[in-house]
mmCIF file of C-alpha atoms and ligand atoms in Angstrom:
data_model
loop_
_atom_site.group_PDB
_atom_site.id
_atom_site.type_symbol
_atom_site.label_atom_id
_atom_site.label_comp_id
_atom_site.label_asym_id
_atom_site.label_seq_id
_atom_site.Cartn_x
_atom_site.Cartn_y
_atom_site.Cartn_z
ATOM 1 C CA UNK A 270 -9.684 -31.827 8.452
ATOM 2 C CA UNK A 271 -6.851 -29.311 8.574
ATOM 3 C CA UNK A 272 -3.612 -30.407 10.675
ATOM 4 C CA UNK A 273 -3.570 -26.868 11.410
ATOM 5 C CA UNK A 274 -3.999 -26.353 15.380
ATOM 6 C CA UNK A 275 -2.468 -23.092 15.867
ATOM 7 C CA UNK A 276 -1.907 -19.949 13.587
ATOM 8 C CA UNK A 277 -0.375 -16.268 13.930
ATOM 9 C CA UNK A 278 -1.299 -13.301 12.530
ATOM 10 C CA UNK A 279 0.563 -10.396 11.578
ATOM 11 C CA UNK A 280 0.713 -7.194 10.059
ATOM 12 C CA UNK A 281 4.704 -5.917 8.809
ATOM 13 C CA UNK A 282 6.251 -3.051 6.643
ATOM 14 C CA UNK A 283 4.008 0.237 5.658
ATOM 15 C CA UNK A 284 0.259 0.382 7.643
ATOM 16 C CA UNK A 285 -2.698 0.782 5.251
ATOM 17 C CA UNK A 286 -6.149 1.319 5.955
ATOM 18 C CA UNK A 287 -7.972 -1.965 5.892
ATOM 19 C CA UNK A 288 -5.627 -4.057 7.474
ATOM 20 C CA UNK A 289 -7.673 -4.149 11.162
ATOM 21 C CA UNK A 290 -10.997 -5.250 9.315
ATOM 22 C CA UNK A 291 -8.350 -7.947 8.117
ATOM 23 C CA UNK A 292 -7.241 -9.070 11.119
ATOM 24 C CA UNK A 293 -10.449 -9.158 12.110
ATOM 25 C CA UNK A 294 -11.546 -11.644 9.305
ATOM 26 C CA UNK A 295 -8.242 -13.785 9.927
ATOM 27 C CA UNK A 296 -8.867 -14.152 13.507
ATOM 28 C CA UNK A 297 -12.674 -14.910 13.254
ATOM 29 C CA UNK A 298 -12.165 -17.200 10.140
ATOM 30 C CA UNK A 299 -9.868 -19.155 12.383
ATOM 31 C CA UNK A 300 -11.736 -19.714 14.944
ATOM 32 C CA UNK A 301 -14.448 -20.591 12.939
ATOM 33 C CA UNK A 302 -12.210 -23.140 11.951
ATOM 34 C CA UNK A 303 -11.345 -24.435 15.370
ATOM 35 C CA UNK A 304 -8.250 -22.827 15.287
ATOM 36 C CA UNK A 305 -6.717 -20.969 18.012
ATOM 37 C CA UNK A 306 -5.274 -17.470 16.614
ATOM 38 C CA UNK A 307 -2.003 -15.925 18.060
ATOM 39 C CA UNK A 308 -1.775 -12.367 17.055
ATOM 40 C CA UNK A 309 2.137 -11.229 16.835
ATOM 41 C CA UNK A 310 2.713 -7.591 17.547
ATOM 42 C CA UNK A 311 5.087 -5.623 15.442
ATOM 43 C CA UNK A 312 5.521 -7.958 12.788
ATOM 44 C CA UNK A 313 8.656 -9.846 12.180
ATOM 45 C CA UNK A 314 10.485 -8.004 14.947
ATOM 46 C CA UNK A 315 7.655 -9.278 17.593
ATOM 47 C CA UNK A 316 8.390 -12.839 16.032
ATOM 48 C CA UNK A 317 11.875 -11.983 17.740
ATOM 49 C CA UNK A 318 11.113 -10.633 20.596
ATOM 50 C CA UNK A 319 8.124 -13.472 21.422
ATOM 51 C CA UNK A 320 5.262 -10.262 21.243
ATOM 52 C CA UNK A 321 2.588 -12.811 21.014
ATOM 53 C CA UNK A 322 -1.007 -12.513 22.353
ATOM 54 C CA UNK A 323 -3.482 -14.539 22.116
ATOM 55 C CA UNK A 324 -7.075 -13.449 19.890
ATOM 56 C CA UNK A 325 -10.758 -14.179 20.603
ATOM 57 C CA UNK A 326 -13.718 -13.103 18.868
ATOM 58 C CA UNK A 327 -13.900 -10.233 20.883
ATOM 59 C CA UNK A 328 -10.290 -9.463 20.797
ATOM 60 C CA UNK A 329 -11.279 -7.778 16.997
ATOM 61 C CA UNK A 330 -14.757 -6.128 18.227
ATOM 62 C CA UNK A 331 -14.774 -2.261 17.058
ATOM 63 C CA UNK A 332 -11.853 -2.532 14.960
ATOM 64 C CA UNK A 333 -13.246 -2.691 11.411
ATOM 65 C CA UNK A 334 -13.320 1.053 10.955
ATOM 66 C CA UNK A 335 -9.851 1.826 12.459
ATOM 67 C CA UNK A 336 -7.174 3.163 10.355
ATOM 68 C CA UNK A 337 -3.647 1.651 11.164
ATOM 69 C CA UNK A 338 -2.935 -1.563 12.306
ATOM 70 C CA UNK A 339 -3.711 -2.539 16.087
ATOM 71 C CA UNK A 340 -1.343 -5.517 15.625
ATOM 72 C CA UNK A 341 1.315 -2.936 15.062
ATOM 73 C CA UNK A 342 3.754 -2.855 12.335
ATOM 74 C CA UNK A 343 7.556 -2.165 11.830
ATOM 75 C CA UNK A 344 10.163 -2.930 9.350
ATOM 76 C CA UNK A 345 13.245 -5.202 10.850
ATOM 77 C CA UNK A 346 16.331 -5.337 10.057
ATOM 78 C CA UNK A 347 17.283 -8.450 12.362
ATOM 79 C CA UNK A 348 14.709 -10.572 10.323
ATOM 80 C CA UNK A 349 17.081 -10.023 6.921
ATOM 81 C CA UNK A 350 19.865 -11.966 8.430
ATOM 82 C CA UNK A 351 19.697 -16.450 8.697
ATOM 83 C CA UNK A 352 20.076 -15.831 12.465
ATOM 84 C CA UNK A 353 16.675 -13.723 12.687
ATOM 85 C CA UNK A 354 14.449 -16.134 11.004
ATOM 86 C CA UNK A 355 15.713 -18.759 13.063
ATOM 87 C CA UNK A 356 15.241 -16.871 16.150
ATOM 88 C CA UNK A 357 11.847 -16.464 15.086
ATOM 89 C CA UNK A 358 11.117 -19.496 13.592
ATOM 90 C CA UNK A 359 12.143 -20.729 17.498
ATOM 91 C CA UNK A 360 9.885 -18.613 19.354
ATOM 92 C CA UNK A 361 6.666 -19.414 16.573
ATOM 93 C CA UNK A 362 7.561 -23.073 17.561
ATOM 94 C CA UNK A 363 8.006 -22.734 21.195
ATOM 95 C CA UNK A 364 4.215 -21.141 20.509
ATOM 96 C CA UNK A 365 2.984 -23.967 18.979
ATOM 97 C CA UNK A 366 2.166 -21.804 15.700
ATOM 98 C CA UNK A 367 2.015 -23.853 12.993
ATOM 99 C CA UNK A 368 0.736 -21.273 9.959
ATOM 100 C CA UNK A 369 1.209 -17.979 9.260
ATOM 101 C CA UNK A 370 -0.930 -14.707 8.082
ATOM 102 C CA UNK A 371 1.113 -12.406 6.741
ATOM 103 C CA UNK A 372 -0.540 -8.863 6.104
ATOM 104 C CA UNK A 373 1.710 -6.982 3.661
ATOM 105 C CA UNK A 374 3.851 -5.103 0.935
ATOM 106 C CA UNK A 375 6.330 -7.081 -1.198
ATOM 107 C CA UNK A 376 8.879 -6.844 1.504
ATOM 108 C CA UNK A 377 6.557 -8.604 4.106
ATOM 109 C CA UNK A 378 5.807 -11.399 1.633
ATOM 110 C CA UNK A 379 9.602 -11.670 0.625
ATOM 111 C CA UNK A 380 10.750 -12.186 4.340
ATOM 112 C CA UNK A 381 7.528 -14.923 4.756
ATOM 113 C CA UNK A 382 8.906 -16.681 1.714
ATOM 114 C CA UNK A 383 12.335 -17.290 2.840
ATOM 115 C CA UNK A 384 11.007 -18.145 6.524
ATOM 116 C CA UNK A 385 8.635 -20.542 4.807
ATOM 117 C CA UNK A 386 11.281 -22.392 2.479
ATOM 118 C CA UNK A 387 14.228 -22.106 5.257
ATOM 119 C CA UNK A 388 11.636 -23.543 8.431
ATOM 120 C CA UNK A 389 9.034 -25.191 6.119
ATOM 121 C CA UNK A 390 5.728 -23.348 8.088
ATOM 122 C CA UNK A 391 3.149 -22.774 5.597
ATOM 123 C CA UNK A 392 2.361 -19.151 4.741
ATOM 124 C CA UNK A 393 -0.106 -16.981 3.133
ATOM 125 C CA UNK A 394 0.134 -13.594 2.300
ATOM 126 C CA UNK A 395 -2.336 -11.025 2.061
ATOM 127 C CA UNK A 396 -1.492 -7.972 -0.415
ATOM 128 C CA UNK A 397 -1.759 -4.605 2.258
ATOM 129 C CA UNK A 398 -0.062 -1.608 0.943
ATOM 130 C CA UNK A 399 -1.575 1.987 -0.267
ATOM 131 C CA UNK A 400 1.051 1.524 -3.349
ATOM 132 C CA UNK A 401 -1.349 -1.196 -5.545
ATOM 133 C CA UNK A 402 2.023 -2.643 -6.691
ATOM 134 C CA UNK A 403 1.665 -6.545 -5.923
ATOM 135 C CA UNK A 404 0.860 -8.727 -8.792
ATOM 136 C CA UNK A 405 -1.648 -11.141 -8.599
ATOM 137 C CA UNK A 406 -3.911 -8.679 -7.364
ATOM 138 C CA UNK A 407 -5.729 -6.058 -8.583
ATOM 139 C CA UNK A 408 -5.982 -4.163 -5.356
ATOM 140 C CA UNK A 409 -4.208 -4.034 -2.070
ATOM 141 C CA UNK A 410 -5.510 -3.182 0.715
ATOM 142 C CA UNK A 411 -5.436 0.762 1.352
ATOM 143 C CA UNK A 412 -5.035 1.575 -1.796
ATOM 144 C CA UNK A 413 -8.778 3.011 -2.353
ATOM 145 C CA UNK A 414 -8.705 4.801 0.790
ATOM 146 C CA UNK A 415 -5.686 6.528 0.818
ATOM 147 C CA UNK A 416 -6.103 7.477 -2.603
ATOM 148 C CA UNK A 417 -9.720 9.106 -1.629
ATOM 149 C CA UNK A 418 -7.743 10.837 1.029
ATOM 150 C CA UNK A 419 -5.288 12.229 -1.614
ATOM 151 C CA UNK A 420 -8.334 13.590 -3.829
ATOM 152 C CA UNK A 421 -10.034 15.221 -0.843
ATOM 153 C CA UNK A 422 -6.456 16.914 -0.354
ATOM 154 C CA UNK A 423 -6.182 18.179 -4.202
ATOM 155 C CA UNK A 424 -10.118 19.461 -3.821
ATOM 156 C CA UNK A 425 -9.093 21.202 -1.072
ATOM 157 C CA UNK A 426 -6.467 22.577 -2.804
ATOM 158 C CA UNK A 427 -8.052 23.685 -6.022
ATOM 159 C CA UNK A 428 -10.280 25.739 -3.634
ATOM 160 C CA UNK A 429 -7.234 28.072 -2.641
ATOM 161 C CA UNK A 430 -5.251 27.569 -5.689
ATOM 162 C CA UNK A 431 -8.050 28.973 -8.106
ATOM 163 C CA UNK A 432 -8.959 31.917 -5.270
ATOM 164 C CA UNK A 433 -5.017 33.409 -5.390
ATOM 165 C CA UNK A 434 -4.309 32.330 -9.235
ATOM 166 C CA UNK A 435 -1.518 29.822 -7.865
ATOM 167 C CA UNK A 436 0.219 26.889 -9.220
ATOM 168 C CA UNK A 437 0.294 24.099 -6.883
ATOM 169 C CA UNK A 438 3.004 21.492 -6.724
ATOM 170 C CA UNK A 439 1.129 18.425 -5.079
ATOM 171 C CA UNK A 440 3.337 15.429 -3.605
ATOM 172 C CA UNK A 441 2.125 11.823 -2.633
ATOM 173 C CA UNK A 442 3.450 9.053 -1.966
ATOM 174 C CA UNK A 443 5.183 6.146 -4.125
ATOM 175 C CA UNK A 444 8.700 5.318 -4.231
ATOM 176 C CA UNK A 445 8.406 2.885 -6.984
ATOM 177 C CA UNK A 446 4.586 2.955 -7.787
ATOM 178 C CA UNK A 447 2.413 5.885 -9.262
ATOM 179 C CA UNK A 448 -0.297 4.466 -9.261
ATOM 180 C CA UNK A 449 -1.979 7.222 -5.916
ATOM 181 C CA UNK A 450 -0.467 10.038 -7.935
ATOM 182 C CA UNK A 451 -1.675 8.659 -11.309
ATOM 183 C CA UNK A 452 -5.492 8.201 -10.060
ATOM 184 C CA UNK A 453 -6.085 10.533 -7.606
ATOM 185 C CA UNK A 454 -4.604 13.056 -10.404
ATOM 186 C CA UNK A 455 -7.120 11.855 -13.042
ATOM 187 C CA UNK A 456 -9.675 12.271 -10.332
ATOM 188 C CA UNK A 457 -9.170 15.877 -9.043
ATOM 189 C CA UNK A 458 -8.077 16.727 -12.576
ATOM 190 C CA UNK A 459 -4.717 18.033 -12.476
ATOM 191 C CA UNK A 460 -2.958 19.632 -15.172
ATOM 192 C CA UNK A 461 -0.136 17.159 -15.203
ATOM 193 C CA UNK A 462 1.213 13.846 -13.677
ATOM 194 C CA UNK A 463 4.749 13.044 -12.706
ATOM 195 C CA UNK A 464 5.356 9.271 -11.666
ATOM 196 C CA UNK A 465 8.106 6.846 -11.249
ATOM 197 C CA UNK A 466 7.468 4.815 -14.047
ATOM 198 C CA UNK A 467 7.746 7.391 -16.579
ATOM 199 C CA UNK A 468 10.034 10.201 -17.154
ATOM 200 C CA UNK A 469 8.998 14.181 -17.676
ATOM 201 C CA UNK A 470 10.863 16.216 -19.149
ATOM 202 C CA UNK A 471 10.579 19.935 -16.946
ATOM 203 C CA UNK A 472 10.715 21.439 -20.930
ATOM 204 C CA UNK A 473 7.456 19.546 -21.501
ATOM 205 C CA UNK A 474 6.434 19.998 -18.463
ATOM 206 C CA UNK A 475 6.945 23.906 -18.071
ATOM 207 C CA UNK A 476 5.542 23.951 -22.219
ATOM 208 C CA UNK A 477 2.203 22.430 -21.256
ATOM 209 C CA UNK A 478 1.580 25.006 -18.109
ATOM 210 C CA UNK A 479 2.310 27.867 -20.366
ATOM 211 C CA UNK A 480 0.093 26.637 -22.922
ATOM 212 C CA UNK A 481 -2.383 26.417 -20.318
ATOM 213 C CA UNK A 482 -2.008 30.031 -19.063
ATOM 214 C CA UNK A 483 -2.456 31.284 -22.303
ATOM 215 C CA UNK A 484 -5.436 29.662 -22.519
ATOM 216 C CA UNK A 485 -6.934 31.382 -19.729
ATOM 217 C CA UNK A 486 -6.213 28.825 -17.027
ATOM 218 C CA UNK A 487 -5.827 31.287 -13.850
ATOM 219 C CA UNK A 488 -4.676 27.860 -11.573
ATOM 220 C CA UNK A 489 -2.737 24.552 -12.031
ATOM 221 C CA UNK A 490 -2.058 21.551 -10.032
ATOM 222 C CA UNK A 491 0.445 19.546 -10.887
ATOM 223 C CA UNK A 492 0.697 15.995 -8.925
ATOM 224 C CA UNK A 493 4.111 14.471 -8.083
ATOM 225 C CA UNK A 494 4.691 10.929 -7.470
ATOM 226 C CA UNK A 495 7.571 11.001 -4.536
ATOM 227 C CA UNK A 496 9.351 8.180 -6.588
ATOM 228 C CA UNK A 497 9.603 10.651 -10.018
ATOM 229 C CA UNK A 498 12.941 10.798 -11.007
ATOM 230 C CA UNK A 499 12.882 15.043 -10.942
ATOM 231 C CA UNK A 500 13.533 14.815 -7.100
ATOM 232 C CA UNK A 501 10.349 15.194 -5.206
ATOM 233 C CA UNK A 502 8.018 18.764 -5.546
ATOM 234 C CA UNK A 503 10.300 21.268 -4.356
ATOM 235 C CA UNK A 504 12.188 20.578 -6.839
ATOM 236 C CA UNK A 505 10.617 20.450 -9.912
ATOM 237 C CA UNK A 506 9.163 23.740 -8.354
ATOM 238 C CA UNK A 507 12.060 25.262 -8.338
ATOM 239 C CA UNK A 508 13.031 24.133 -12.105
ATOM 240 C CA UNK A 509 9.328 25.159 -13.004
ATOM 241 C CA UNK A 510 9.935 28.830 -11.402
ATOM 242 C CA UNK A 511 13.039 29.360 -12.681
ATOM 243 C CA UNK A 512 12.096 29.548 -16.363
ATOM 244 C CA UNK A 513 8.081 30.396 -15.967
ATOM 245 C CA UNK A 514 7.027 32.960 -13.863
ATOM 246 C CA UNK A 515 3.328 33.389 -15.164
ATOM 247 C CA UNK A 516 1.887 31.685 -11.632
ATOM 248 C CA UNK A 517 3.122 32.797 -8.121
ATOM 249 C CA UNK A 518 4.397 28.905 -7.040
ATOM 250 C CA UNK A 519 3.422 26.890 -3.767
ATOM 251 C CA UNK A 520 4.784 23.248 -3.165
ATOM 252 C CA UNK A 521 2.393 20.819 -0.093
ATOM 253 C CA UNK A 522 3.736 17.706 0.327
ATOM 254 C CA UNK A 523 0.765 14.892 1.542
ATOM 255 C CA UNK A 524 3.269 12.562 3.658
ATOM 256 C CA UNK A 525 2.581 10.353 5.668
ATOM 257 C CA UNK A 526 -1.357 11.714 6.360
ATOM 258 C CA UNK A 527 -2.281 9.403 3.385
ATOM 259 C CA UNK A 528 -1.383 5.968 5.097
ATOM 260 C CA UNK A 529 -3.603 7.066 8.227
ATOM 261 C CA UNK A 530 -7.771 7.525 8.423
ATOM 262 C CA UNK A 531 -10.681 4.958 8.199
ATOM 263 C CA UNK A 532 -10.731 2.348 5.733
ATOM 264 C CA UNK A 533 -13.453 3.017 2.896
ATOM 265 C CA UNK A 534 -15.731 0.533 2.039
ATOM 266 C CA UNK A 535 -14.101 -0.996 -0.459
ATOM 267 C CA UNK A 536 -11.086 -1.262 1.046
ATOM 268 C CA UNK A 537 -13.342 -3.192 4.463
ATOM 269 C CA UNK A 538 -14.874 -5.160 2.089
ATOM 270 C CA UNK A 539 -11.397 -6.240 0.376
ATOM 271 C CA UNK A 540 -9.856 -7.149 3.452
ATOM 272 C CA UNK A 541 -12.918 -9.249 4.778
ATOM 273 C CA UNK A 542 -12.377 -11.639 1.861
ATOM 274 C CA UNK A 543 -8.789 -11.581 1.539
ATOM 275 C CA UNK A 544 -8.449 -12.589 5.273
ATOM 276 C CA UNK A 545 -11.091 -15.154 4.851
ATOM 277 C CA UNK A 546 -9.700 -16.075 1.901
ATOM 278 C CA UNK A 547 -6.297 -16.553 3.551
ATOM 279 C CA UNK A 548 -7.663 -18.728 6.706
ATOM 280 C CA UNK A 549 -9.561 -21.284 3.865
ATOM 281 C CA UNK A 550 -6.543 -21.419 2.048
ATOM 282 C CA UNK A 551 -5.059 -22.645 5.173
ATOM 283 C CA UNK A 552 -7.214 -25.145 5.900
ATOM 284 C CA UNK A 553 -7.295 -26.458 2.434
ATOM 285 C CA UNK A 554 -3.319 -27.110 2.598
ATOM 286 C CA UNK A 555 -2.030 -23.986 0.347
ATOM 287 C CA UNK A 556 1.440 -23.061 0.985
ATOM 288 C CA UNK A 557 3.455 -19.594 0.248
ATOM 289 C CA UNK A 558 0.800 -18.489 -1.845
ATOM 290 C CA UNK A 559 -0.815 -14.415 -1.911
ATOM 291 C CA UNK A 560 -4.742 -14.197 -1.928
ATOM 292 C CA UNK A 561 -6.149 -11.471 -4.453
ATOM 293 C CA UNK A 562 -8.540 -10.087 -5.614
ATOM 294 C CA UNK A 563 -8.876 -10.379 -10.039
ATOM 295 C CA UNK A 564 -11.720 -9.729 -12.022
ATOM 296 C CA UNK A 565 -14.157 -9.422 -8.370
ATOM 297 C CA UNK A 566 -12.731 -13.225 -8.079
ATOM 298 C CA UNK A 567 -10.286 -14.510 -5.169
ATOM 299 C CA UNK A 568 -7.352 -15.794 -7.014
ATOM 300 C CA UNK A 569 -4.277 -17.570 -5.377
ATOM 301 C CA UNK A 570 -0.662 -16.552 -6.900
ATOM 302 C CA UNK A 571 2.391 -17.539 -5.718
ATOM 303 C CA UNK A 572 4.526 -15.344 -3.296
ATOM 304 C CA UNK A 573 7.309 -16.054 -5.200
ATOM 305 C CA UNK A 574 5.597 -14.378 -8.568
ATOM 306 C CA UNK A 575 3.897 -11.968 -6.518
ATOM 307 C CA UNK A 576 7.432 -11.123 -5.150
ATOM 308 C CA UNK A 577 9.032 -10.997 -8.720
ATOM 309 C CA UNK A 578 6.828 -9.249 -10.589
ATOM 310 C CA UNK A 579 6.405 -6.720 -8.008
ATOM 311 C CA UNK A 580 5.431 -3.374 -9.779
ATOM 312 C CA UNK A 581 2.467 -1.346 -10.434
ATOM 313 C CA UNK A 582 1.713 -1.569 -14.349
ATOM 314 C CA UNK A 583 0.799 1.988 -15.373
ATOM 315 C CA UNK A 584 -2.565 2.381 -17.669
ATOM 316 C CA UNK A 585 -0.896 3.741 -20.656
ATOM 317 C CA UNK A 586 -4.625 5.128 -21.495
ATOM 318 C CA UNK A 587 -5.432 6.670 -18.625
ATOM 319 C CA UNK A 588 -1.925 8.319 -18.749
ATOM 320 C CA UNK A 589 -2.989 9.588 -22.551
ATOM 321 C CA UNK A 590 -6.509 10.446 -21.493
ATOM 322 C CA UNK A 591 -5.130 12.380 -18.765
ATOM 323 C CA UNK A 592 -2.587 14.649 -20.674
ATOM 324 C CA UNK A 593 -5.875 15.398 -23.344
ATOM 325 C CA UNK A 594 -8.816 16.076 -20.429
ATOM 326 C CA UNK A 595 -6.138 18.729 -18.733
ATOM 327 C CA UNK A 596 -5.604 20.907 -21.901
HETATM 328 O O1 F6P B 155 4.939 1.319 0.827
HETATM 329 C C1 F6P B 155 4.039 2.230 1.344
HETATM 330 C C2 F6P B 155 4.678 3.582 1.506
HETATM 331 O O2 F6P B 155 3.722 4.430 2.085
HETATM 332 C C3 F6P B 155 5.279 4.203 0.249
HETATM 333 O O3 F6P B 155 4.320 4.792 -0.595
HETATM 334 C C4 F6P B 155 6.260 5.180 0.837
HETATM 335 O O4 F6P B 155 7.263 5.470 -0.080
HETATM 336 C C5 F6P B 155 6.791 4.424 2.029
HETATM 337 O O5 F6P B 155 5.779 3.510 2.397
HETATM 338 C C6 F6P B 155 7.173 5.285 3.207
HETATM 339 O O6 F6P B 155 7.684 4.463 4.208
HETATM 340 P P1 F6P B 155 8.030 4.926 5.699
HETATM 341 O O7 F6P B 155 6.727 5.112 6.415
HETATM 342 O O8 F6P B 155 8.830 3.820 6.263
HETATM 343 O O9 F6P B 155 8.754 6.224 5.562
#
């Protein structure tokens, strides 16, 4: 039997589609588990200012299709500083919380670890970001969706772009990761791929559009990562236009329409099992540990690693195969 009376459930940093049907799973998991479930609105800064409500199994009806996060999210700066976590820490105790869900990016996991060590409340962490950057899983949650989202954009695109003969600059988001531009690119086949983790030279860049144009392609699409180091679309569209002028130029940058819609399947069916997942790890005594998905098997990593070895690791071959299919 779990010591666990009491636990709180959160959702912090960037939303992602996915992370309702999460809560969801956390809250009815808990339960399950004779648990009473406190959800805490706005992440760490509702830990600080006591936004706590308490969750029933109907508190989560309807919510598994919802885009966003009806726990609310924010990034807080208070929560960096010693005097933060132990306001928080304060107002979990004064709660009688004695775990912690934590639904999030690497900077959500990062702040759970510290409050963990500092307060010594067990904490697990469940990967939910659109950027697929958190080792020890191969997805997080969001990531599927929002990278549908992108394609449906770039389709939609390549419909105008081949009518008017245009060259489309397309930019989505990832400060540090590529991994939306990278597969969402191989997907709606663009001509080229610019991402953080690997630099593109606007020569080589500029080389492989002409040689496209004179082989008869009327239209290109070129995806951006935001995090490539040429500065964001504009840019590299106005580098591209000042030394090619074959294509009349346009530049649409996705923003923040890729973190929103309704969670695809795969991304509902993620978060079900990594917020059951989470709960039974719980109740079996795990401690600052991430649940993830590897190989179609739940696997347990610790934050910590999860933390350091934070990145997205490009597919070298899928970067090759996409530079040969676009010729
Ligand atoms: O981490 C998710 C993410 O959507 C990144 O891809 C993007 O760079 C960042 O969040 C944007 O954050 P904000 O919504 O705070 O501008």
């Amino acid at each position: 039997m779990s010591s666990i009376k009491k636990i709180g459930v959160f959702t912090s940093g960037g939303d992602a589609p996915g992370m309702n049907a999460c809560i969801r799973a956390v809250v009815r998991t808990g339960i399950f588990h004779g648990m009473e479930v406190v959800g805490i609105h706005q992440g760490y800064q509702g830990m600080i200012e006591k936004k706590f409500i308490n969750m029933d199994a109907r508190s989560v009806r309807n919510i598994i299709q919802l885009g966003g996060t009806v726990l609310k999210t924010a990034r807080c700066a208070e929560f960096r500083t010693p005097e933060g976590r132990a306001k928080a820490y304060n107002n979990l105790k004064e709660e009688g919380i004695d775990a912690l869900v934590a639904i999030g990016g690497d900077g959500t996991f990062t702040g759970a670890e510290l409050l963990s060590r500092e307060f010594d409340i067990p904490v697990i962490g469940v990967p939910g970001t659109i950027d697929n950057d958190l080792y020890g899983s191969d997805f997080t949650l969001g990531y599927d969706t929002a990278t549908n989202t992108v394609l449906e954009a770039i389709d939609k695109i390549r419909d105008t772009a081949a009518s008017h003969d245009r060259l489309f600059f397309v930019e989505v988001m990832g400060r540090d990761s590529g991994c939306i531009a990278l597969h969402s690119g191989v997907a709606g086949g663009a001509e080229a791929i610019l991402l953080p983790e690997k630099e593109t030279a606007i020569d080589d860049l500029i080389m492989k559009l002409e040689e496209g144009a004179l082989s008869n392609k009327s239209s290109s699409i070129v995806i951006i990562a935001e995090g490539d180091k040429n500065g964001g679309a504009y840019n590299v569209a106005k580098r591209v236009k000042e030394k090619f002028n074959f294509y009349d130029i346009k530049v649409t940058i996705l923003g923040h329409l890729q973190r929103g819609g309704t969670p695809s399947s795969f991304d509902r069916v993620l978060a079900c099992r990594l917020g059951y997942a989470a709960v039974k790890a719980l109740v079996a005594g795990e401690n600052r540990k991430m649940v993830g998905l590897r190989g179609n098997e739940i696997q347990l990593t610790n934050i910590e690693e999860a933390i350091n070895n934070h990145s997205y690791k490009l597919e070298d071959d899928l970067v090759e195969m996409a530079a040969i299919l676009s010729i």
